[in-house]
Short mmCIF file of N, CA and C in Angstrom, two decimals:
data_model
loop_
_atom_site.label_atom_id
_atom_site.label_comp_id
_atom_site.label_asym_id
_atom_site.label_seq_id
_atom_site.Cartn_x
_atom_site.Cartn_y
_atom_site.Cartn_z
N UNK A 228 117.21 84.96 75.47
CA UNK A 228 117.69 86.03 74.63
C UNK A 228 117.02 87.35 75.02
N UNK A 229 117.81 88.30 75.37
CA UNK A 229 117.32 89.63 75.73
C UNK A 229 117.52 90.54 74.53
N UNK A 230 116.43 91.14 74.06
CA UNK A 230 116.63 92.06 72.94
C UNK A 230 116.63 93.51 73.43
N UNK A 231 116.97 94.39 72.54
CA UNK A 231 117.11 95.81 72.88
C UNK A 231 115.79 96.42 73.33
N UNK A 232 114.68 95.98 72.74
CA UNK A 232 113.37 96.52 73.13
C UNK A 232 113.03 96.17 74.57
N UNK A 233 113.36 94.94 74.99
CA UNK A 233 113.10 94.53 76.37
C UNK A 233 113.94 95.38 77.33
N UNK A 234 115.18 95.61 76.97
CA UNK A 234 116.06 96.42 77.80
C UNK A 234 115.54 97.85 77.87
N UNK A 235 115.09 98.37 76.75
CA UNK A 235 114.53 99.73 76.72
C UNK A 235 113.31 99.82 77.64
N UNK A 236 112.48 98.78 77.67
CA UNK A 236 111.31 98.76 78.55
C UNK A 236 111.74 98.75 80.02
N UNK A 237 112.82 98.01 80.33
CA UNK A 237 113.33 97.99 81.70
C UNK A 237 113.82 99.38 82.10
N UNK A 238 114.46 100.08 81.17
CA UNK A 238 114.95 101.43 81.46
C UNK A 238 113.77 102.38 81.71
N UNK A 239 112.74 102.26 80.89
CA UNK A 239 111.55 103.11 81.07
C UNK A 239 110.86 102.80 82.39
N UNK A 240 110.81 101.53 82.75
CA UNK A 240 110.15 101.17 84.01
C UNK A 240 110.94 101.69 85.21
N UNK A 241 112.26 101.78 85.09
CA UNK A 241 113.06 102.35 86.17
C UNK A 241 112.71 103.83 86.37
N UNK A 242 112.51 104.55 85.26
CA UNK A 242 112.13 105.96 85.34
C UNK A 242 110.73 106.10 85.94
N UNK A 243 109.80 105.25 85.50
CA UNK A 243 108.43 105.31 86.02
C UNK A 243 108.38 104.99 87.52
N UNK A 244 109.17 104.02 87.94
CA UNK A 244 109.22 103.67 89.37
C UNK A 244 109.75 104.84 90.18
N UNK A 245 110.78 105.51 89.66
CA UNK A 245 111.32 106.68 90.36
C UNK A 245 110.25 107.76 90.48
N UNK A 246 109.54 108.04 89.39
CA UNK A 246 108.49 109.06 89.43
C UNK A 246 107.43 108.69 90.46
N UNK A 247 107.05 107.42 90.50
CA UNK A 247 106.05 106.95 91.45
C UNK A 247 106.56 107.10 92.88
N UNK A 248 107.80 106.71 93.12
CA UNK A 248 108.38 106.83 94.46
C UNK A 248 108.44 108.28 94.92
N UNK A 249 108.82 109.17 94.02
CA UNK A 249 108.97 110.58 94.39
C UNK A 249 107.63 111.28 94.55
N UNK A 250 106.60 110.76 93.91
CA UNK A 250 105.28 111.37 94.01
C UNK A 250 104.79 111.36 95.45
N UNK A 251 105.17 110.34 96.21
CA UNK A 251 104.73 110.23 97.60
C UNK A 251 105.52 111.07 98.58
N UNK A 252 106.58 111.72 98.13
CA UNK A 252 107.39 112.54 99.03
C UNK A 252 106.77 113.93 99.14
N UNK A 253 106.57 114.34 100.36
CA UNK A 253 105.90 115.61 100.64
C UNK A 253 106.77 116.79 100.28
N UNK A 254 106.18 117.76 99.59
CA UNK A 254 106.94 118.93 99.17
C UNK A 254 106.53 120.20 99.91
N UNK A 255 105.61 120.10 100.84
CA UNK A 255 105.13 121.30 101.53
C UNK A 255 103.80 121.76 100.96
N UNK A 256 103.43 121.22 99.81
CA UNK A 256 102.13 121.51 99.20
C UNK A 256 101.33 120.21 99.21
N UNK A 257 100.05 120.33 99.50
CA UNK A 257 99.23 119.12 99.55
C UNK A 257 98.89 118.65 98.14
N UNK A 258 98.84 117.34 97.99
CA UNK A 258 98.36 116.73 96.76
C UNK A 258 97.83 115.34 97.09
N UNK A 259 96.83 114.92 96.37
CA UNK A 259 96.13 113.67 96.66
C UNK A 259 97.06 112.45 96.65
N UNK A 260 98.08 112.49 95.81
CA UNK A 260 98.95 111.31 95.70
C UNK A 260 99.72 111.03 96.99
N UNK A 261 99.73 111.98 97.91
CA UNK A 261 100.41 111.75 99.19
C UNK A 261 99.72 110.65 100.00
N UNK A 262 98.40 110.53 99.85
CA UNK A 262 97.66 109.57 100.67
C UNK A 262 96.93 108.50 99.86
N UNK A 263 96.79 108.69 98.55
CA UNK A 263 95.94 107.77 97.79
C UNK A 263 96.44 106.34 97.77
N UNK A 264 97.73 106.12 97.97
CA UNK A 264 98.26 104.75 97.95
C UNK A 264 98.52 104.17 99.33
N UNK A 265 98.06 104.85 100.38
CA UNK A 265 98.15 104.28 101.72
C UNK A 265 97.08 103.19 101.81
N UNK A 266 97.48 102.01 102.27
CA UNK A 266 96.54 100.89 102.32
C UNK A 266 95.76 100.90 103.62
N UNK A 267 94.46 100.63 103.50
CA UNK A 267 93.54 100.62 104.63
C UNK A 267 92.78 99.29 104.64
N UNK A 268 92.46 98.82 105.84
CA UNK A 268 91.70 97.58 105.99
C UNK A 268 90.24 97.86 105.70
N UNK A 269 89.70 97.19 104.66
CA UNK A 269 88.31 97.41 104.27
C UNK A 269 87.65 96.07 103.99
N UNK A 270 86.72 95.68 104.84
CA UNK A 270 85.98 94.43 104.67
C UNK A 270 86.92 93.23 104.51
N UNK A 271 87.94 93.19 105.35
CA UNK A 271 88.85 92.06 105.37
C UNK A 271 89.96 92.10 104.33
N UNK A 272 90.02 93.14 103.52
CA UNK A 272 91.08 93.26 102.52
C UNK A 272 91.80 94.58 102.70
N UNK A 273 93.06 94.60 102.27
CA UNK A 273 93.83 95.84 102.28
C UNK A 273 93.71 96.49 100.91
N UNK A 274 93.19 97.71 100.88
CA UNK A 274 93.01 98.44 99.62
C UNK A 274 93.53 99.86 99.80
N UNK A 275 93.93 100.51 98.71
CA UNK A 275 94.37 101.91 98.81
C UNK A 275 93.21 102.81 99.21
N UNK A 276 93.52 103.88 99.91
CA UNK A 276 92.49 104.83 100.34
C UNK A 276 91.70 105.33 99.14
N UNK A 277 92.36 105.51 98.02
CA UNK A 277 91.67 106.03 96.82
C UNK A 277 90.56 105.09 96.34
N UNK A 278 90.53 103.83 96.81
CA UNK A 278 89.49 102.89 96.41
C UNK A 278 88.28 102.94 97.33
N UNK A 279 88.41 103.61 98.47
CA UNK A 279 87.29 103.64 99.43
C UNK A 279 86.87 105.05 99.81
N UNK A 280 87.51 106.06 99.22
CA UNK A 280 87.19 107.44 99.60
C UNK A 280 87.57 108.40 98.48
N UNK A 281 86.94 109.56 98.52
CA UNK A 281 87.35 110.64 97.62
C UNK A 281 88.40 111.48 98.35
N UNK A 282 89.35 111.99 97.60
CA UNK A 282 90.44 112.77 98.18
C UNK A 282 90.46 114.13 97.50
N UNK A 283 90.44 115.17 98.31
CA UNK A 283 90.45 116.53 97.76
C UNK A 283 91.53 117.36 98.45
N UNK A 284 92.03 118.34 97.73
CA UNK A 284 93.01 119.28 98.30
C UNK A 284 92.46 120.69 98.13
N UNK A 285 91.69 121.16 99.13
CA UNK A 285 91.05 122.47 99.01
C UNK A 285 92.04 123.64 99.01
N UNK A 286 93.20 123.44 99.61
CA UNK A 286 94.24 124.47 99.59
C UNK A 286 95.60 123.80 99.66
N UNK A 287 96.64 124.61 99.67
CA UNK A 287 98.01 124.07 99.60
C UNK A 287 98.46 123.37 100.88
N UNK A 288 97.74 123.55 101.97
CA UNK A 288 98.17 122.99 103.25
C UNK A 288 97.24 121.95 103.84
N UNK A 289 96.21 121.51 103.09
CA UNK A 289 95.30 120.52 103.67
C UNK A 289 94.79 119.53 102.63
N UNK A 290 94.41 118.38 103.16
CA UNK A 290 93.84 117.29 102.36
C UNK A 290 92.56 116.86 103.06
N UNK A 291 91.50 116.66 102.29
CA UNK A 291 90.23 116.19 102.84
C UNK A 291 89.96 114.81 102.25
N UNK A 292 89.68 113.84 103.13
CA UNK A 292 89.35 112.48 102.71
C UNK A 292 87.92 112.21 103.14
N UNK A 293 87.06 111.88 102.17
CA UNK A 293 85.65 111.58 102.46
C UNK A 293 85.39 110.12 102.11
N UNK A 294 85.34 109.25 103.12
CA UNK A 294 85.06 107.83 102.85
C UNK A 294 83.63 107.66 102.34
N UNK A 295 83.47 106.75 101.39
CA UNK A 295 82.13 106.49 100.88
C UNK A 295 81.33 105.71 101.91
N UNK A 296 82.01 104.91 102.70
CA UNK A 296 81.37 104.19 103.81
C UNK A 296 81.94 104.79 105.09
N UNK A 297 81.09 105.48 105.84
CA UNK A 297 81.56 106.22 107.04
C UNK A 297 82.14 105.29 108.10
N UNK A 298 81.78 104.00 108.08
CA UNK A 298 82.32 103.07 109.07
C UNK A 298 83.82 102.83 108.87
N UNK A 299 84.37 103.25 107.73
CA UNK A 299 85.80 103.06 107.46
C UNK A 299 86.66 104.20 108.02
N UNK A 300 86.05 105.24 108.56
CA UNK A 300 86.82 106.39 109.05
C UNK A 300 87.90 105.99 110.06
N UNK A 301 87.58 105.18 111.09
CA UNK A 301 88.64 104.79 112.04
C UNK A 301 89.79 104.03 111.36
N UNK A 302 89.46 103.17 110.42
CA UNK A 302 90.51 102.40 109.72
C UNK A 302 91.39 103.32 108.88
N UNK A 303 90.79 104.32 108.23
CA UNK A 303 91.56 105.27 107.43
C UNK A 303 92.46 106.11 108.33
N UNK A 304 91.89 106.58 109.45
CA UNK A 304 92.70 107.37 110.40
C UNK A 304 93.89 106.56 110.89
N UNK A 305 93.65 105.31 111.24
CA UNK A 305 94.72 104.45 111.74
C UNK A 305 95.79 104.24 110.68
N UNK A 306 95.38 104.01 109.43
CA UNK A 306 96.34 103.79 108.34
C UNK A 306 97.20 105.03 108.12
N UNK A 307 96.60 106.20 108.21
CA UNK A 307 97.35 107.45 108.03
C UNK A 307 98.35 107.64 109.16
N UNK A 308 97.92 107.34 110.39
CA UNK A 308 98.81 107.46 111.54
C UNK A 308 100.00 106.51 111.42
N UNK A 309 99.77 105.33 110.88
CA UNK A 309 100.83 104.33 110.75
C UNK A 309 101.76 104.62 109.57
N UNK A 310 101.29 105.43 108.63
CA UNK A 310 102.14 105.77 107.47
C UNK A 310 103.26 106.67 107.93
N UNK A 311 104.23 106.91 107.04
CA UNK A 311 105.36 107.74 107.42
C UNK A 311 105.17 109.21 107.05
N UNK A 312 103.91 109.65 106.94
CA UNK A 312 103.65 111.05 106.59
C UNK A 312 103.95 112.00 107.74
N UNK A 313 103.78 111.52 108.95
CA UNK A 313 104.01 112.40 110.10
C UNK A 313 102.91 113.44 110.26
N UNK A 314 101.70 113.09 109.84
CA UNK A 314 100.56 114.01 109.92
C UNK A 314 99.49 113.36 110.77
N UNK A 315 98.90 114.12 111.69
CA UNK A 315 97.84 113.62 112.54
C UNK A 315 96.49 113.89 111.88
N UNK A 316 95.70 112.83 111.57
CA UNK A 316 94.40 113.04 110.96
C UNK A 316 93.39 113.60 111.98
N UNK A 317 92.47 114.42 111.50
CA UNK A 317 91.45 115.02 112.35
C UNK A 317 90.08 114.64 111.79
N UNK A 318 89.27 113.93 112.60
CA UNK A 318 87.92 113.56 112.17
C UNK A 318 87.02 114.78 112.26
N UNK A 319 86.23 114.98 111.21
CA UNK A 319 85.35 116.14 111.16
C UNK A 319 84.03 115.67 110.54
N UNK A 320 83.10 115.23 111.36
CA UNK A 320 81.81 114.69 110.92
C UNK A 320 82.00 113.50 109.99
N UNK A 321 81.80 113.70 108.69
CA UNK A 321 81.86 112.60 107.74
C UNK A 321 83.13 112.64 106.88
N UNK A 322 84.15 113.34 107.34
CA UNK A 322 85.39 113.45 106.58
C UNK A 322 86.60 113.48 107.52
N UNK A 323 87.76 113.26 106.92
CA UNK A 323 89.01 113.32 107.67
C UNK A 323 89.83 114.44 107.06
N UNK A 324 90.32 115.32 107.92
CA UNK A 324 91.12 116.46 107.46
C UNK A 324 92.57 116.25 107.88
N UNK A 325 93.46 116.50 106.95
CA UNK A 325 94.90 116.45 107.24
C UNK A 325 95.45 117.85 107.01
N UNK A 326 96.03 118.43 108.05
CA UNK A 326 96.66 119.74 107.91
C UNK A 326 98.16 119.54 107.85
N UNK A 327 98.75 120.01 106.76
CA UNK A 327 100.18 119.83 106.56
C UNK A 327 100.96 120.97 107.21
N UNK A 328 101.81 120.63 108.15
CA UNK A 328 102.66 121.68 108.72
C UNK A 328 103.73 122.07 107.72
N UNK A 329 104.26 123.24 107.86
CA UNK A 329 105.36 123.66 106.98
C UNK A 329 106.57 122.78 107.24
N UNK A 330 107.31 122.52 106.19
CA UNK A 330 108.51 121.70 106.34
C UNK A 330 109.62 122.52 107.00
N UNK A 331 110.29 121.90 107.95
CA UNK A 331 111.45 122.57 108.56
C UNK A 331 112.64 122.41 107.62
N UNK A 332 113.65 123.23 107.83
CA UNK A 332 114.86 123.15 107.00
C UNK A 332 115.51 121.77 107.15
N UNK A 333 115.52 121.26 108.37
CA UNK A 333 116.10 119.94 108.63
C UNK A 333 115.35 118.85 107.88
N UNK A 334 114.01 118.94 107.89
CA UNK A 334 113.20 117.94 107.19
C UNK A 334 113.41 118.04 105.68
N UNK A 335 113.56 119.25 105.17
CA UNK A 335 113.81 119.44 103.73
C UNK A 335 115.12 118.76 103.33
N UNK A 336 116.14 118.92 104.17
CA UNK A 336 117.44 118.29 103.88
C UNK A 336 117.31 116.77 103.93
N UNK A 337 116.56 116.25 104.92
CA UNK A 337 116.34 114.80 105.00
C UNK A 337 115.63 114.28 103.75
N UNK A 338 114.65 115.04 103.28
CA UNK A 338 113.91 114.62 102.09
C UNK A 338 114.79 114.63 100.84
N UNK A 339 115.71 115.57 100.76
CA UNK A 339 116.62 115.57 99.60
C UNK A 339 117.53 114.34 99.64
N UNK A 340 117.87 113.89 100.84
CA UNK A 340 118.66 112.66 100.96
C UNK A 340 117.85 111.45 100.49
N UNK A 341 116.56 111.44 100.83
CA UNK A 341 115.68 110.36 100.38
C UNK A 341 115.59 110.36 98.86
N UNK A 342 115.50 111.55 98.27
CA UNK A 342 115.44 111.67 96.81
C UNK A 342 116.73 111.12 96.20
N UNK A 343 117.85 111.47 96.79
CA UNK A 343 119.13 110.96 96.30
C UNK A 343 119.19 109.44 96.35
N UNK A 344 118.66 108.87 97.42
CA UNK A 344 118.64 107.41 97.57
C UNK A 344 117.75 106.78 96.49
N UNK A 345 116.58 107.36 96.28
CA UNK A 345 115.66 106.84 95.25
C UNK A 345 116.28 106.97 93.85
N UNK A 346 116.98 108.08 93.62
CA UNK A 346 117.64 108.29 92.33
C UNK A 346 118.71 107.22 92.12
N UNK A 347 119.47 106.93 93.16
CA UNK A 347 120.53 105.93 93.05
C UNK A 347 119.93 104.54 92.80
N UNK A 348 118.79 104.23 93.44
CA UNK A 348 118.12 102.95 93.20
C UNK A 348 117.72 102.83 91.73
N UNK A 349 117.22 103.93 91.15
CA UNK A 349 116.84 103.92 89.74
C UNK A 349 118.07 103.71 88.86
N UNK A 350 119.16 104.38 89.19
CA UNK A 350 120.39 104.21 88.41
C UNK A 350 120.93 102.79 88.51
N UNK A 351 120.80 102.19 89.68
CA UNK A 351 121.25 100.81 89.85
C UNK A 351 120.44 99.88 88.96
N UNK A 352 119.13 100.09 88.89
CA UNK A 352 118.32 99.21 88.04
C UNK A 352 118.64 99.44 86.56
N UNK A 353 119.02 100.68 86.19
CA UNK A 353 119.45 100.96 84.82
C UNK A 353 120.75 100.22 84.52
N UNK A 354 121.69 100.30 85.45
CA UNK A 354 122.96 99.60 85.26
C UNK A 354 122.75 98.09 85.16
N UNK A 355 121.86 97.57 85.98
CA UNK A 355 121.59 96.13 85.97
C UNK A 355 121.02 95.71 84.61
N UNK A 356 120.08 96.50 84.09
CA UNK A 356 119.50 96.18 82.77
C UNK A 356 120.57 96.26 81.69
N UNK A 357 121.42 97.27 81.78
CA UNK A 357 122.52 97.42 80.81
C UNK A 357 123.46 96.23 80.87
N UNK A 358 123.86 95.86 82.09
CA UNK A 358 124.80 94.75 82.25
C UNK A 358 124.21 93.43 81.77
N UNK A 359 122.92 93.21 82.05
CA UNK A 359 122.26 91.98 81.58
C UNK A 359 122.29 91.91 80.06
N UNK A 360 121.97 93.04 79.42
CA UNK A 360 121.96 93.07 77.96
C UNK A 360 123.36 92.83 77.40
N UNK A 361 124.36 93.47 77.99
CA UNK A 361 125.74 93.31 77.52
C UNK A 361 126.19 91.86 77.64
N UNK A 362 125.92 91.23 78.78
CA UNK A 362 126.32 89.83 78.98
C UNK A 362 125.64 88.92 77.97
N UNK A 363 124.35 89.13 77.77
CA UNK A 363 123.60 88.29 76.82
C UNK A 363 124.12 88.50 75.39
N UNK A 364 124.41 89.74 75.03
CA UNK A 364 124.91 90.03 73.69
C UNK A 364 126.29 89.41 73.49
N UNK A 365 127.15 89.51 74.50
CA UNK A 365 128.49 88.88 74.43
C UNK A 365 128.34 87.37 74.22
N UNK A 366 127.44 86.76 74.96
CA UNK A 366 127.23 85.32 74.86
C UNK A 366 126.74 84.94 73.46
N UNK A 367 125.80 85.72 72.94
CA UNK A 367 125.28 85.44 71.60
C UNK A 367 126.36 85.58 70.54
N UNK A 368 127.23 86.55 70.70
CA UNK A 368 128.33 86.71 69.73
C UNK A 368 129.27 85.51 69.80
N UNK A 369 129.59 85.06 71.01
CA UNK A 369 130.48 83.91 71.17
C UNK A 369 129.87 82.64 70.59
N UNK A 370 128.54 82.53 70.65
CA UNK A 370 127.86 81.36 70.09
C UNK A 370 127.62 81.49 68.59
N UNK A 371 127.98 82.64 68.03
CA UNK A 371 127.84 82.85 66.59
C UNK A 371 126.44 83.24 66.14
N UNK A 372 125.58 83.62 67.09
CA UNK A 372 124.22 84.01 66.74
C UNK A 372 124.15 85.42 66.14
N UNK A 373 125.10 86.27 66.56
CA UNK A 373 125.16 87.63 66.00
C UNK A 373 126.61 87.94 65.64
N UNK A 374 126.78 88.89 64.75
CA UNK A 374 128.14 89.27 64.33
C UNK A 374 128.73 90.26 65.32
N UNK A 375 130.05 90.45 65.20
CA UNK A 375 130.74 91.41 66.05
C UNK A 375 130.24 92.83 65.74
N UNK A 376 129.99 93.12 64.47
CA UNK A 376 129.46 94.43 64.09
C UNK A 376 128.10 94.69 64.72
N UNK A 377 127.25 93.64 64.73
CA UNK A 377 125.92 93.78 65.34
C UNK A 377 126.06 94.03 66.83
N UNK A 378 126.99 93.33 67.46
CA UNK A 378 127.21 93.51 68.90
C UNK A 378 127.60 94.95 69.19
N UNK A 379 128.57 95.49 68.45
CA UNK A 379 129.01 96.86 68.70
C UNK A 379 127.92 97.88 68.37
N UNK A 380 127.14 97.60 67.35
CA UNK A 380 126.01 98.47 67.01
C UNK A 380 124.99 98.47 68.15
N UNK A 381 124.69 97.30 68.67
CA UNK A 381 123.75 97.20 69.80
C UNK A 381 124.29 97.90 71.04
N UNK A 382 125.59 97.72 71.31
CA UNK A 382 126.20 98.38 72.46
C UNK A 382 126.12 99.90 72.33
N UNK A 383 126.35 100.41 71.12
CA UNK A 383 126.32 101.85 70.89
C UNK A 383 124.91 102.38 71.13
N UNK A 384 123.91 101.67 70.61
CA UNK A 384 122.52 102.08 70.80
C UNK A 384 122.15 101.99 72.28
N UNK A 385 122.58 100.94 72.94
CA UNK A 385 122.31 100.77 74.37
C UNK A 385 122.92 101.91 75.18
N UNK A 386 124.16 102.26 74.87
CA UNK A 386 124.83 103.34 75.60
C UNK A 386 124.06 104.66 75.47
N UNK A 387 123.54 104.93 74.27
CA UNK A 387 122.77 106.17 74.10
C UNK A 387 121.46 106.10 74.89
N UNK A 388 120.82 104.92 74.94
CA UNK A 388 119.60 104.76 75.73
C UNK A 388 119.87 104.96 77.22
N UNK A 389 120.96 104.38 77.70
CA UNK A 389 121.32 104.49 79.12
C UNK A 389 121.63 105.94 79.46
N UNK A 390 122.37 106.62 78.60
CA UNK A 390 122.70 108.02 78.84
C UNK A 390 121.44 108.88 78.90
N UNK A 391 120.53 108.65 77.97
CA UNK A 391 119.27 109.39 77.93
C UNK A 391 118.44 109.11 79.18
N UNK A 392 118.39 107.86 79.60
CA UNK A 392 117.63 107.48 80.79
C UNK A 392 118.22 108.11 82.04
N UNK A 393 119.55 108.09 82.16
CA UNK A 393 120.19 108.70 83.32
C UNK A 393 119.95 110.21 83.38
N UNK A 394 119.88 110.86 82.21
CA UNK A 394 119.55 112.29 82.18
C UNK A 394 118.14 112.53 82.69
N UNK A 395 117.18 111.67 82.27
CA UNK A 395 115.80 111.79 82.74
C UNK A 395 115.73 111.62 84.25
N UNK A 396 116.45 110.62 84.75
CA UNK A 396 116.45 110.35 86.19
C UNK A 396 116.97 111.57 86.94
N UNK A 397 118.07 112.15 86.46
CA UNK A 397 118.64 113.33 87.11
C UNK A 397 117.68 114.51 87.05
N UNK A 398 117.02 114.70 85.92
CA UNK A 398 116.07 115.81 85.78
C UNK A 398 114.89 115.65 86.73
N UNK A 399 114.36 114.45 86.83
CA UNK A 399 113.22 114.19 87.72
C UNK A 399 113.61 114.47 89.17
N UNK A 400 114.77 113.97 89.58
CA UNK A 400 115.24 114.17 90.96
C UNK A 400 115.51 115.65 91.23
N UNK A 401 116.12 116.34 90.27
CA UNK A 401 116.42 117.76 90.44
C UNK A 401 115.13 118.57 90.59
N UNK A 402 114.14 118.24 89.79
CA UNK A 402 112.86 118.95 89.85
C UNK A 402 112.21 118.75 91.22
N UNK A 403 112.24 117.53 91.72
CA UNK A 403 111.64 117.23 93.03
C UNK A 403 112.40 117.94 94.14
N UNK A 404 113.73 117.97 94.04
CA UNK A 404 114.53 118.69 95.05
C UNK A 404 114.19 120.17 95.07
N UNK A 405 114.01 120.76 93.88
CA UNK A 405 113.62 122.17 93.82
C UNK A 405 112.28 122.40 94.51
N UNK A 406 111.31 121.49 94.28
CA UNK A 406 110.01 121.62 94.92
C UNK A 406 110.15 121.59 96.44
N UNK A 407 110.99 120.71 96.93
CA UNK A 407 111.15 120.56 98.37
C UNK A 407 111.88 121.76 98.97
N UNK A 408 112.90 122.23 98.30
CA UNK A 408 113.71 123.31 98.86
C UNK A 408 113.07 124.69 98.69
N UNK A 409 112.03 124.79 97.87
CA UNK A 409 111.33 126.07 97.70
C UNK A 409 110.45 126.29 98.91
N UNK A 410 110.66 127.39 99.59
CA UNK A 410 109.88 127.68 100.81
C UNK A 410 108.61 128.40 100.45
#
C-alpha cells in the first residue's frame, strides 16, 4: 500500500536529486561543491575529496584544495583529472590550485542541454511516483479498501502535488540556466 505521504516524499527526493545534480555543473564561478564529491583513493578506500582535504574558493575563478595528509596530493590530482570538470590541477607546495577558464558560448549551450536532461530525469521520476500511486489507489478501490470519493480526493491532492513539484523543477533548472548563460 502506497500512501500519499510516501508519494510526496518521492516527489521531494526527485527535487533534491535535481538540485544535487545541478550543483556539480560549472557556472563559470568557482564553488567548493564542484569538487567536494569527487572520489579519491585514500588508504585503500574511495572517499570524497571533502573528507580528506579543505576546499576554499579565494576568488570567482579558482579553487584551492589543501589535503590534510600531503601524501594524498597525487591521488587528488589524478581524481580531478579523471573527473569531467575539464580543469587541470596545479600542485603548489602543500595545496592544489584549480584555475577555472571562462566558459565558451559553445560550452554554455552544452551545459544548458545537460540541465535539460537532468530536469527531464527529475520529471520522469515524478511521473513514475504519480503513476505508482494512481495504480495502487485504483487497485485499492477495486478491492473495496477505499471509496470512489476517497480515490478522487487522493487523485486531486496528488495532481496538485505533482503540479507544484514540476514548477519547482522548472524554477531550479531555469535558475541554473541563467547562472550559466550570464557572462
